[in-house]
Amino acid sequence: MNDTLSLLMNHRSIRKYKNTPVTDEQLQAIISAAQMASTSSNVQAYSVIAVTEPELKKELAELAGNQAYVRECPVFLVWCADLYRLQQVTAEPLQGRASYADTTENFIVATVDAALAAQNAAIAAESLGLGIVYIGGVRNRIAEVSKLLGLPELVYPVFGMCVGVADQEPGQRPRLPLESVLHLNGYAKVQSVEAVKAYDDVMQAYLLERTGGKKDTPWSHVMADRLAEPIRLHMKVFFEDKGFMRK
Amino acid sequence: MNDTLSLLMNHRSIRKYKNTPVTDEQLQAIISAAQMASTSSNVQAYSVIAVTEPELKKELAELAGNQAYVRECPVFLVWCADLYRLQQVTAEPLQGRASYADTTENFIVATVDAALAAQNAAIAAESLGLGIVYIGGVRNRIAEVSKLLGLPELVYPVFGMCVGVADQEPGQRPRLPLESVLHLNGYAKVQSVEAVKAYDDVMQAYLLERTGGKKDTPWSHVMADRLAEPIRLHMKVFFEDKGFMRK
């Protein structure tokens, strides 16, 4: 196994950080690596807000569900799908032609562009000895987060990412069996679902050990509880308000 | 610069492949690395279809805009956002409670999960000496692609990815200036847009060289032509038909 594969296989989300700053040089290396990810037709339809001001991080931590690590990490990156820049720079060369920036297709393009760049950034950060964790919580109160960061129309925060030096060594959570996510030459319904039974057992054993015997909920039951929760039902209206997915 | 950073910085999309197969061992290493990417609340809401059957690759190549490399690459991976598996395995533990699988929020979760996993796969493949290119063209005729691969409700192909041994050494396309995508402590509208002027010049020079003087369209004009095209206007209806984004 080569060093890069080892790094990928060794990923853990870090939720406790040392007081060590992330240097400008490190941040630049991380974002430059992010920029080299693939991008649909070179549109580069994403932006990233690096939040280092303590007061701003504190407010974002509160808006994202009071997660202490958002406040405590030295740099909090907010990864945004961004069609605003494209809209601005194309206003003149469009020469009066209609713009399709507001299609569901371009919404997907921008969201995927942001995610690919972010994952490159995550790997770059880890290669530099830093730890990261993705924060979906920026979507909890997405309108307030957007306002706080001054995000214009056609920009939305897809997720946040804490970056810093790890102050913990968490264990690695097992993943679904390979045969549950990998299908050969066509979607294998039965195989994909059946493999979850073995995973339920694996996750029960994992939880029992992690909680000293207190928890042993199978994965499928944890997932059922999650799907039963009406989480972030504001998203559809928010997107349309921001100029996305009107077509 | 460490080896992983060098690998990230050295990315090129590969559109011509040698006739060398991707081994099962390589494919497993690539998908295992993909699985280690972060996933929202451990939902792992994605699947990947590895297409190796020549006839199937040929049909997909046609549906994806007649790109020869989709047919010629030894493995074509179709990365799917997948809430079907979750829906199936939670049917019983939900015990009659309503499921919110069909929210716009869960659509984003599944799309981002697929993208993060895919980008890990891309990096894993490159670390093994293979080349890749993302294929958004699977969304051109997304309903037909979905039918061909037997994708059930709540599954959609986000993008494809050719994998194989490169049979070309393409140059690297310049990216936007760092200050156009990186914002400090808030969205910097003027800075982000102004930086495109310099990029227009860079891309003009790049195109001139690449095309032996035939093309010199500035990036903002290429982007205007792209935004003026009504591309994939079927997406919104397709998603709703597939059970996504109903809330």
Short mmCIF file of C-alpha atoms in Angstrom, two decimals:
data_model
loop_
_atom_site.label_atom_id
_atom_site.label_comp_id
_atom_site.label_asym_id
_atom_site.label_seq_id
_atom_site.Cartn_x
_atom_site.Cartn_y
_atom_site.Cartn_z
CA MET A 1 0.00 0.00 0.00
CA ASN A 2 1.41 3.40 -0.97
CA ASP A 3 1.53 6.41 1.40
CA THR A 4 -1.47 8.15 -0.15
CA LEU A 5 -3.65 5.04 0.09
CA SER A 6 -2.55 4.59 3.72
CA LEU A 7 -3.52 8.19 4.42
CA LEU A 8 -6.95 7.71 2.84
CA MET A 9 -7.56 4.45 4.72
CA ASN A 10 -6.50 6.04 7.99
CA HIS A 11 -9.03 8.90 7.98
CA ARG A 12 -10.74 9.83 11.24
CA SER A 13 -12.92 12.84 11.96
CA ILE A 14 -11.27 15.04 14.59
CA ARG A 15 -13.48 16.82 17.12
CA LYS A 16 -10.86 18.15 19.56
CA TYR A 17 -8.07 20.49 18.52
CA LYS A 18 -4.84 21.82 20.04
CA ASN A 19 -4.32 25.53 20.38
CA THR A 20 -1.75 25.45 17.54
CA PRO A 21 -2.52 27.81 14.64
CA VAL A 22 -2.82 26.70 11.02
CA THR A 23 -0.21 28.78 9.17
CA ASP A 24 -1.00 30.88 6.08
CA GLU A 25 1.35 28.59 4.17
CA GLN A 26 -0.60 25.50 5.24
CA LEU A 27 -3.93 27.14 4.38
CA GLN A 28 -2.65 28.12 0.94
CA ALA A 29 -1.35 24.60 0.29
CA ILE A 30 -4.72 23.14 1.34
CA ILE A 31 -6.80 25.47 -0.85
CA SER A 32 -4.41 25.15 -3.80
CA ALA A 33 -4.80 21.36 -3.60
CA ALA A 34 -8.57 21.84 -3.43
CA GLN A 35 -8.45 23.87 -6.62
CA MET A 36 -6.78 21.01 -8.50
CA ALA A 37 -9.79 18.73 -8.05
CA SER A 38 -11.86 18.07 -11.15
CA THR A 39 -14.51 20.67 -11.94
CA SER A 40 -17.40 20.35 -14.37
CA SER A 41 -16.41 22.03 -17.69
CA ASN A 42 -13.92 24.15 -15.71
CA VAL A 43 -16.73 26.23 -14.15
CA GLN A 44 -15.06 26.14 -10.69
CA ALA A 45 -18.44 26.92 -9.19
CA TYR A 46 -17.46 27.00 -5.52
CA SER A 47 -15.93 29.30 -2.95
CA VAL A 48 -14.50 28.69 0.48
CA ILE A 49 -14.68 31.08 3.42
CA ALA A 50 -11.81 30.65 5.87
CA VAL A 51 -13.06 31.76 9.26
CA THR A 52 -10.37 32.62 11.80
CA GLU A 53 -11.93 35.52 13.74
CA PRO A 54 -12.79 34.10 17.18
CA GLU A 55 -16.09 36.02 17.48
CA LEU A 56 -17.28 34.85 14.06
CA LYS A 57 -16.31 31.25 14.79
CA LYS A 58 -18.24 31.49 18.05
CA GLU A 59 -21.38 32.71 16.28
CA LEU A 60 -21.06 30.01 13.62
CA ALA A 61 -20.59 27.35 16.32
CA GLU A 62 -23.85 28.45 17.91
CA LEU A 63 -25.70 28.46 14.59
CA ALA A 64 -24.31 25.03 13.69
CA GLY A 65 -25.70 23.28 16.76
CA ASN A 66 -23.33 24.40 19.51
CA GLN A 67 -20.49 22.16 18.47
CA ALA A 68 -17.49 23.28 20.59
CA TYR A 69 -14.95 22.20 17.98
CA VAL A 70 -16.27 24.76 15.48
CA ARG A 71 -15.33 27.44 18.00
CA GLU A 72 -12.10 25.80 19.11
CA CYS A 73 -10.50 24.82 15.80
CA PRO A 74 -8.01 27.42 14.51
CA VAL A 75 -9.59 27.59 11.05
CA PHE A 76 -13.19 26.85 10.14
CA LEU A 77 -13.68 26.48 6.39
CA VAL A 78 -17.16 27.05 4.98
CA TRP A 79 -17.43 25.35 1.57
CA CYS A 80 -19.95 27.05 -0.67
CA ALA A 81 -21.56 26.16 -3.97
CA ASP A 82 -21.06 29.40 -5.90
CA LEU A 83 -22.78 30.42 -9.13
CA TYR A 84 -22.63 34.11 -8.18
CA ARG A 85 -19.11 34.63 -9.51
CA LEU A 86 -20.10 33.04 -12.82
CA GLN A 87 -23.23 35.16 -13.00
CA GLN A 88 -21.24 38.34 -12.40
CA VAL A 89 -18.42 37.70 -14.86
CA THR A 90 -20.74 36.50 -17.61
CA ALA A 91 -23.17 39.45 -17.36
CA GLU A 92 -21.38 41.38 -20.11
CA PRO A 93 -20.32 38.54 -22.44
CA LEU A 94 -23.86 37.10 -22.30
CA GLN A 95 -24.84 40.17 -24.35
CA GLY A 96 -28.47 40.00 -23.39
CA ARG A 97 -28.86 36.24 -23.83
CA ALA A 98 -30.81 34.45 -21.09
CA SER A 99 -28.69 32.78 -18.39
CA TYR A 100 -29.48 29.27 -17.17
CA ALA A 101 -27.54 29.69 -13.92
CA ASP A 102 -30.73 28.94 -11.99
CA THR A 103 -31.28 25.37 -13.23
CA THR A 104 -31.31 22.29 -11.02
CA GLU A 105 -28.48 20.97 -13.23
CA ASN A 106 -26.24 23.92 -12.36
CA PHE A 107 -27.18 23.54 -8.71
CA ILE A 108 -25.83 19.96 -8.87
CA VAL A 109 -22.72 21.11 -10.74
CA ALA A 110 -21.92 23.73 -8.09
CA THR A 111 -22.65 21.41 -5.17
CA VAL A 112 -20.47 18.64 -6.61
CA ASP A 113 -17.67 21.10 -7.48
CA ALA A 114 -17.64 22.28 -3.85
CA ALA A 115 -17.58 18.72 -2.51
CA LEU A 116 -14.74 17.53 -4.76
CA ALA A 117 -12.63 20.56 -3.86
CA ALA A 118 -13.37 20.09 -0.17
CA GLN A 119 -12.36 16.45 -0.19
CA ASN A 120 -9.05 17.34 -1.83
CA ALA A 121 -8.61 19.93 0.92
CA ALA A 122 -9.36 17.33 3.60
CA ILE A 123 -6.70 14.99 2.20
CA ALA A 124 -4.19 17.81 1.77
CA ALA A 125 -4.74 18.87 5.40
CA GLU A 126 -4.30 15.31 6.65
CA SER A 127 -1.13 14.91 4.58
CA LEU A 128 0.22 17.96 6.45
CA GLY A 129 -0.47 16.29 9.79
CA LEU A 130 -3.68 18.21 10.48
CA GLY A 131 -7.10 16.80 11.35
CA ILE A 132 -10.49 17.72 9.96
CA VAL A 133 -14.20 17.14 10.48
CA TYR A 134 -17.06 18.02 8.13
CA ILE A 135 -19.87 20.10 9.69
CA GLY A 136 -23.29 19.62 8.08
CA GLY A 137 -24.62 21.75 10.95
CA VAL A 138 -24.04 24.93 8.89
CA ARG A 139 -27.28 23.93 7.16
CA ASN A 140 -29.25 23.94 10.48
CA ARG A 141 -29.85 27.66 10.28
CA ILE A 142 -28.60 28.15 6.76
CA ALA A 143 -30.19 31.57 6.17
CA GLU A 144 -28.53 33.00 9.27
CA VAL A 145 -25.15 31.44 8.41
CA SER A 146 -25.43 32.88 4.90
CA LYS A 147 -26.24 36.32 6.24
CA LEU A 148 -23.41 36.23 8.79
CA LEU A 149 -20.89 35.39 6.05
CA GLY A 150 -22.36 37.85 3.55
CA LEU A 151 -23.13 35.16 0.97
CA PRO A 152 -24.80 36.72 -2.08
CA GLU A 153 -27.50 35.18 -4.29
CA LEU A 154 -26.56 31.91 -5.99
CA VAL A 155 -24.16 30.99 -3.17
CA TYR A 156 -24.95 28.54 -0.36
CA PRO A 157 -22.88 26.89 2.38
CA VAL A 158 -22.82 23.17 1.57
CA PHE A 159 -20.92 22.23 4.74
CA GLY A 160 -18.25 23.49 7.10
CA MET A 161 -14.91 21.90 7.88
CA CYS A 162 -12.85 22.30 11.05
CA VAL A 163 -9.10 22.20 10.45
CA GLY A 164 -6.37 22.03 13.08
CA VAL A 165 -3.90 19.90 14.99
CA ALA A 166 -5.69 16.93 16.54
CA ASP A 167 -5.87 16.70 20.31
CA GLN A 168 -7.43 13.24 20.31
CA GLU A 169 -6.90 9.84 18.68
CA PRO A 170 -10.37 8.55 17.93
CA GLY A 171 -10.98 5.01 16.75
CA GLN A 172 -12.13 4.32 13.24
CA ARG A 173 -15.82 3.64 12.65
CA PRO A 174 -16.39 0.56 10.46
CA ARG A 175 -17.94 1.12 7.03
CA LEU A 176 -20.59 -0.87 5.17
CA PRO A 177 -19.29 -4.10 3.59
CA LEU A 178 -17.79 -3.41 0.16
CA GLU A 179 -20.52 -5.47 -1.56
CA SER A 180 -23.18 -3.15 -0.16
CA VAL A 181 -21.86 -0.08 -2.00
CA LEU A 182 -20.08 -1.68 -5.00
CA HIS A 183 -22.33 -3.09 -7.73
CA LEU A 184 -21.06 -4.83 -10.87
CA ASN A 185 -22.59 -3.88 -14.24
CA GLY A 186 -25.93 -2.94 -12.73
CA TYR A 187 -27.58 -2.06 -9.41
CA ALA A 188 -27.71 -5.17 -7.20
CA LYS A 189 -30.72 -4.51 -4.97
CA VAL A 190 -30.70 -7.70 -2.93
CA GLN A 191 -26.94 -7.83 -2.43
CA SER A 192 -26.79 -4.20 -1.34
CA VAL A 193 -29.54 -4.55 1.24
CA GLU A 194 -28.61 -8.04 2.49
CA ALA A 195 -25.07 -6.92 3.29
CA VAL A 196 -26.48 -4.50 5.85
CA LYS A 197 -27.37 -7.41 8.16
CA ALA A 198 -23.71 -8.22 8.71
CA TYR A 199 -23.03 -4.49 9.19
CA ASP A 200 -25.73 -4.23 11.84
CA ASP A 201 -23.82 -6.86 13.84
CA VAL A 202 -20.48 -5.13 13.27
CA MET A 203 -21.86 -1.77 14.40
CA GLN A 204 -23.55 -3.31 17.45
CA ALA A 205 -20.24 -4.78 18.58
CA TYR A 206 -18.46 -1.49 17.82
CA LEU A 207 -20.97 0.57 19.83
CA LEU A 208 -20.91 -1.86 22.76
CA GLU A 209 -17.15 -1.52 22.99
CA ARG A 210 -17.13 2.27 22.48
CA THR A 211 -19.80 2.94 25.12
CA GLY A 212 -18.63 0.38 27.65
CA GLY A 213 -21.76 -1.71 27.13
CA LYS A 214 -24.28 1.16 27.25
CA LYS A 215 -25.32 1.25 23.60
CA ASP A 216 -25.83 -1.50 21.06
CA THR A 217 -28.30 -0.08 18.54
CA PRO A 218 -27.93 -1.75 15.12
CA TRP A 219 -27.08 0.66 12.29
CA SER A 220 -30.43 0.17 10.54
CA HIS A 221 -32.23 1.29 13.70
CA VAL A 222 -30.00 4.34 14.12
CA MET A 223 -30.76 5.19 10.50
CA ALA A 224 -34.51 4.68 11.03
CA ASP A 225 -34.43 7.16 13.92
CA ARG A 226 -32.58 9.60 11.69
CA LEU A 227 -34.99 9.25 8.77
CA ALA A 228 -37.96 9.68 11.14
CA GLU A 229 -36.67 13.13 12.15
CA PRO A 230 -37.91 16.11 10.13
CA ILE A 231 -34.42 17.62 9.68
CA ARG A 232 -33.79 20.91 7.84
CA LEU A 233 -37.11 21.08 6.05
CA HIS A 234 -36.30 24.70 5.14
CA MET A 235 -33.79 23.73 2.45
CA LYS A 236 -36.03 23.68 -0.62
CA VAL A 237 -37.49 27.13 -0.02
CA PHE A 238 -34.09 28.51 0.98
CA PHE A 239 -32.53 27.33 -2.29
CA GLU A 240 -35.28 28.85 -4.39
CA ASP A 241 -34.99 32.12 -2.46
CA LYS A 242 -31.26 32.17 -3.17
CA GLY A 243 -31.85 31.85 -6.92
CA PHE A 244 -31.14 28.11 -7.24
CA MET A 245 -33.24 25.36 -8.85
CA ARG A 246 -35.87 27.63 -10.30
CA LYS A 247 -35.92 25.42 -13.38
CA MET B 1 5.84 19.16 -0.46
CA ASN B 2 4.85 15.64 0.59
CA ASP B 3 3.96 12.85 -1.89
CA THR B 4 0.21 13.15 -1.37
CA LEU B 5 0.23 16.92 -1.94
CA SER B 6 2.33 16.39 -5.09
CA LEU B 7 -0.19 13.84 -6.31
CA LEU B 8 -3.11 16.23 -5.69
CA MET B 9 -1.31 19.13 -7.39
CA ASN B 10 -0.43 16.96 -10.37
CA HIS B 11 -4.00 15.92 -11.30
CA ARG B 12 -4.97 15.81 -14.96
CA SER B 13 -8.13 14.40 -16.48
CA ILE B 14 -7.28 11.45 -18.75
CA ARG B 15 -9.30 10.94 -21.91
CA LYS B 16 -7.26 8.21 -23.65
CA TYR B 17 -6.58 4.83 -22.08
CA LYS B 18 -4.31 1.86 -22.76
CA ASN B 19 -5.81 -1.56 -23.23
CA THR B 20 -4.48 -2.65 -19.82
CA PRO B 21 -7.16 -3.97 -17.44
CA VAL B 22 -7.78 -2.59 -13.95
CA THR B 23 -7.32 -5.59 -11.65
CA ASP B 24 -9.92 -6.66 -9.07
CA GLU B 25 -7.35 -5.86 -6.42
CA GLN B 26 -6.96 -2.31 -7.72
CA LEU B 27 -10.72 -1.82 -7.94
CA GLN B 28 -11.17 -3.04 -4.38
CA ALA B 29 -8.42 -0.74 -3.10
CA ILE B 30 -10.02 2.20 -4.92
CA ILE B 31 -13.54 1.57 -3.58
CA SER B 32 -12.28 0.78 -0.07
CA ALA B 33 -10.50 4.14 -0.05
CA ALA B 34 -13.71 5.77 -1.29
CA GLN B 35 -15.59 4.26 1.63
CA MET B 36 -13.23 5.90 4.13
CA ALA B 37 -14.27 9.40 3.06
CA SER B 38 -16.42 11.32 5.52
CA THR B 39 -20.15 10.63 5.33
CA SER B 40 -22.95 12.64 6.91
CA SER B 41 -23.97 10.98 10.22
CA ASN B 42 -22.59 7.70 8.84
CA VAL B 43 -25.50 7.34 6.41
CA GLN B 44 -23.18 6.24 3.55
CA ALA B 45 -25.89 7.28 1.13
CA TYR B 46 -24.15 6.39 -2.12
CA SER B 47 -23.46 3.42 -4.36
CA VAL B 48 -21.05 2.88 -7.21
CA ILE B 49 -21.68 0.73 -10.28
CA ALA B 50 -18.48 -0.65 -11.81
CA VAL B 51 -19.17 -1.18 -15.49
CA THR B 52 -16.77 -3.56 -17.26
CA GLU B 53 -19.05 -5.31 -19.78
CA PRO B 54 -18.07 -3.94 -23.23
CA GLU B 55 -21.63 -3.79 -24.55
CA LEU B 56 -22.88 -1.91 -21.51
CA LYS B 57 -19.97 0.54 -21.64
CA LYS B 58 -20.75 1.12 -25.31
CA GLU B 59 -24.38 1.93 -24.58
CA LEU B 60 -23.41 4.23 -21.72
CA ALA B 61 -20.87 5.98 -23.95
CA GLU B 62 -23.63 6.71 -26.45
CA LEU B 63 -26.02 7.95 -23.78
CA ALA B 64 -23.30 10.15 -22.26
CA GLY B 65 -22.65 12.13 -25.43
CA ASN B 66 -20.59 9.67 -27.51
CA GLN B 67 -17.41 10.11 -25.56
CA ALA B 68 -15.05 7.38 -26.86
CA TYR B 69 -13.15 7.13 -23.58
CA VAL B 70 -16.27 5.91 -21.76
CA ARG B 71 -16.26 2.94 -24.12
CA GLU B 72 -12.50 2.49 -24.18
CA CYS B 73 -11.60 2.72 -20.49
CA PRO B 74 -11.37 -0.70 -18.79
CA VAL B 75 -13.67 0.31 -15.91
CA PHE B 76 -16.38 2.93 -15.97
CA LEU B 77 -17.61 3.81 -12.48
CA VAL B 78 -21.07 5.32 -12.12
CA TRP B 79 -21.30 7.16 -8.80
CA CYS B 80 -24.84 7.28 -7.46
CA ALA B 81 -26.55 9.16 -4.67
CA ASP B 82 -28.42 6.33 -2.94
CA LEU B 83 -31.22 6.66 -0.40
CA TYR B 84 -32.83 3.40 -1.59
CA ARG B 85 -30.65 1.20 0.61
CA LEU B 86 -31.50 3.34 3.64
CA GLN B 87 -35.19 3.26 2.78
CA GLN B 88 -35.15 -0.54 2.50
CA VAL B 89 -33.22 -1.33 5.67
CA THR B 90 -35.19 1.16 7.77
CA ALA B 91 -38.63 -0.03 6.62
CA GLU B 92 -39.00 -2.37 9.59
CA PRO B 93 -37.27 -0.37 12.35
CA LEU B 94 -39.27 2.73 11.37
CA GLN B 95 -42.28 0.84 12.81
CA GLY B 96 -44.81 2.86 10.89
CA ARG B 97 -43.22 6.27 11.56
CA ALA B 98 -43.07 8.61 8.54
CA SER B 99 -39.75 8.65 6.67
CA TYR B 100 -38.15 11.91 5.57
CA ALA B 101 -35.95 10.24 2.96
CA ASP B 102 -37.53 12.42 0.29
CA THR B 103 -36.40 15.82 1.61
CA THR B 104 -34.16 18.24 -0.26
CA GLU B 105 -31.81 18.00 2.75
CA ASN B 106 -31.36 14.24 2.28
CA PHE B 107 -30.91 14.78 -1.45
CA ILE B 108 -27.96 17.06 -0.64
CA VAL B 109 -26.60 14.58 1.91
CA ALA B 110 -26.65 11.72 -0.62
CA THR B 111 -25.19 13.84 -3.43
CA VAL B 112 -22.35 15.10 -1.23
CA ASP B 113 -21.68 11.60 0.16
CA ALA B 114 -21.30 10.30 -3.41
CA ALA B 115 -18.97 13.15 -4.38
CA LEU B 116 -16.68 12.81 -1.34
CA ALA B 117 -16.38 9.05 -1.88
CA ALA B 118 -15.70 9.53 -5.59
CA GLN B 119 -12.95 12.06 -4.99
CA ASN B 120 -11.23 9.66 -2.58
CA ALA B 121 -11.53 7.01 -5.32
CA ALA B 122 -10.00 9.39 -7.87
CA ILE B 123 -7.02 10.03 -5.61
CA ALA B 124 -6.63 6.35 -4.74
CA ALA B 125 -6.65 5.46 -8.46
CA GLU B 126 -4.05 8.12 -9.24
CA SER B 127 -1.86 6.92 -6.37
CA LEU B 128 -1.92 3.47 -8.04
CA GLY B 129 -0.65 4.97 -11.30
CA LEU B 130 -4.07 5.03 -12.99
CA GLY B 131 -5.80 7.98 -14.64
CA ILE B 132 -9.39 9.15 -14.32
CA VAL B 133 -11.88 11.59 -15.77
CA TYR B 134 -15.28 12.58 -14.39
CA ILE B 135 -18.20 12.23 -16.80
CA GLY B 136 -21.11 14.60 -16.17
CA GLY B 137 -22.54 13.29 -19.44
CA VAL B 138 -24.36 10.49 -17.57
CA ARG B 139 -26.87 13.21 -16.72
CA ASN B 140 -27.54 13.99 -20.43
CA ARG B 141 -30.08 11.19 -20.71
CA ILE B 142 -30.31 10.41 -17.04
CA ALA B 143 -33.56 8.45 -17.18
CA GLU B 144 -32.16 6.08 -19.82
CA VAL B 145 -28.86 5.66 -17.96
CA SER B 146 -30.82 4.89 -14.77
CA LYS B 147 -32.96 2.32 -16.57
CA LEU B 148 -29.96 0.68 -18.22
CA LEU B 149 -28.24 0.24 -14.85
CA GLY B 150 -31.41 -0.82 -13.06
CA LEU B 151 -31.29 2.06 -10.58
CA PRO B 152 -34.30 1.90 -8.24
CA GLU B 153 -36.22 4.83 -6.73
CA LEU B 154 -34.18 7.20 -4.57
CA VAL B 155 -31.01 6.45 -6.54
CA TYR B 156 -29.54 8.70 -9.25
CA PRO B 157 -26.26 8.75 -11.17
CA VAL B 158 -24.43 11.91 -10.09
CA PHE B 159 -21.54 11.42 -12.53
CA GLY B 160 -19.46 8.72 -14.14
CA MET B 161 -15.71 8.20 -13.87
CA CYS B 162 -13.42 6.49 -16.38
CA VAL B 163 -10.52 4.60 -14.77
CA GLY B 164 -7.55 3.06 -16.51
CA VAL B 165 -3.91 3.36 -17.51
CA ALA B 166 -3.33 6.70 -19.24
CA ASP B 167 -2.31 6.67 -22.87
CA GLN B 168 -1.69 10.43 -23.03
CA GLU B 169 0.12 13.11 -21.04
CA PRO B 170 -2.17 16.13 -21.17
CA GLY B 171 -1.06 19.52 -19.91
CA GLN B 172 -2.57 21.01 -16.81
CA ARG B 173 -5.30 23.62 -17.19
CA PRO B 174 -4.70 26.68 -15.00
CA ARG B 175 -7.18 27.33 -12.18
CA LEU B 176 -8.72 30.58 -10.95
CA PRO B 177 -6.38 32.72 -8.83
CA LEU B 178 -6.49 31.61 -5.18
CA GLU B 179 -8.03 34.94 -4.11
CA SER B 180 -11.02 34.31 -6.35
CA VAL B 181 -12.12 31.18 -4.49
CA LEU B 182 -10.66 31.82 -1.00
CA HIS B 183 -12.44 34.43 1.12
CA LEU B 184 -11.35 35.46 4.61
CA ASN B 185 -14.00 35.77 7.35
CA GLY B 186 -16.77 36.63 4.91
CA TYR B 187 -17.62 36.53 1.22
CA ALA B 188 -15.45 39.02 -0.69
CA LYS B 189 -17.61 39.91 -3.70
CA VAL B 190 -15.31 42.42 -5.39
CA GLN B 191 -12.12 40.45 -4.84
CA SER B 192 -13.65 37.22 -6.15
CA VAL B 193 -14.96 38.81 -9.34
CA GLU B 194 -11.98 41.13 -9.98
CA ALA B 195 -9.55 38.20 -9.88
CA VAL B 196 -11.28 36.73 -12.94
CA LYS B 197 -9.80 39.48 -15.13
CA ALA B 198 -6.30 38.12 -14.60
CA TYR B 199 -7.63 34.59 -15.18
CA ASP B 200 -9.19 35.62 -18.48
CA ASP B 201 -5.71 36.63 -19.65
CA VAL B 202 -4.13 33.42 -18.33
CA MET B 203 -6.72 31.25 -20.08
CA GLN B 204 -6.41 33.20 -23.33
CA ALA B 205 -2.67 32.57 -23.38
CA TYR B 206 -3.23 28.91 -22.43
CA LEU B 207 -5.78 28.36 -25.21
CA LEU B 208 -3.62 30.13 -27.79
CA GLU B 209 -0.75 27.80 -27.00
CA ARG B 210 -2.89 24.65 -26.84
CA THR B 211 -4.64 25.30 -30.14
CA GLY B 212 -1.65 26.63 -32.03
CA GLY B 213 -3.17 30.09 -32.21
CA LYS B 214 -6.67 29.02 -33.26
CA LYS B 215 -8.57 29.82 -30.07
CA ASP B 216 -8.21 32.61 -27.56
CA THR B 217 -11.63 32.96 -25.95
CA PRO B 218 -11.38 34.44 -22.43
CA TRP B 219 -12.78 32.18 -19.68
CA SER B 220 -15.66 34.54 -18.87
CA HIS B 221 -16.82 34.33 -22.49
CA VAL B 222 -16.57 30.51 -22.53
CA MET B 223 -18.63 30.53 -19.33
CA ALA B 224 -21.21 32.92 -20.82
CA ASP B 225 -21.68 30.57 -23.79
CA ARG B 226 -22.13 27.70 -21.35
CA LEU B 227 -24.67 29.54 -19.16
CA ALA B 228 -26.61 30.58 -22.27
CA GLU B 229 -27.17 26.91 -23.17
CA PRO B 230 -30.32 25.24 -21.82
CA ILE B 231 -28.46 22.13 -20.56
CA ARG B 232 -30.24 19.20 -18.89
CA LEU B 233 -33.47 20.99 -18.09
CA HIS B 234 -35.02 17.58 -17.30
CA MET B 235 -33.23 17.27 -13.94
CA LYS B 236 -35.84 18.77 -11.62
CA VAL B 237 -38.68 16.61 -12.89
CA PHE B 238 -36.44 13.54 -13.02
CA PHE B 239 -35.46 13.96 -9.36
CA GLU B 240 -39.05 14.32 -8.24
CA ASP B 241 -40.04 11.26 -10.28
CA LYS B 242 -37.27 9.28 -8.58
CA GLY B 243 -38.61 10.17 -5.14
CA PHE B 244 -36.12 12.94 -4.30
CA MET B 245 -36.75 16.50 -3.13
CA ARG B 246 -40.46 16.15 -2.63
CA LYS B 247 -40.18 18.29 0.49
#
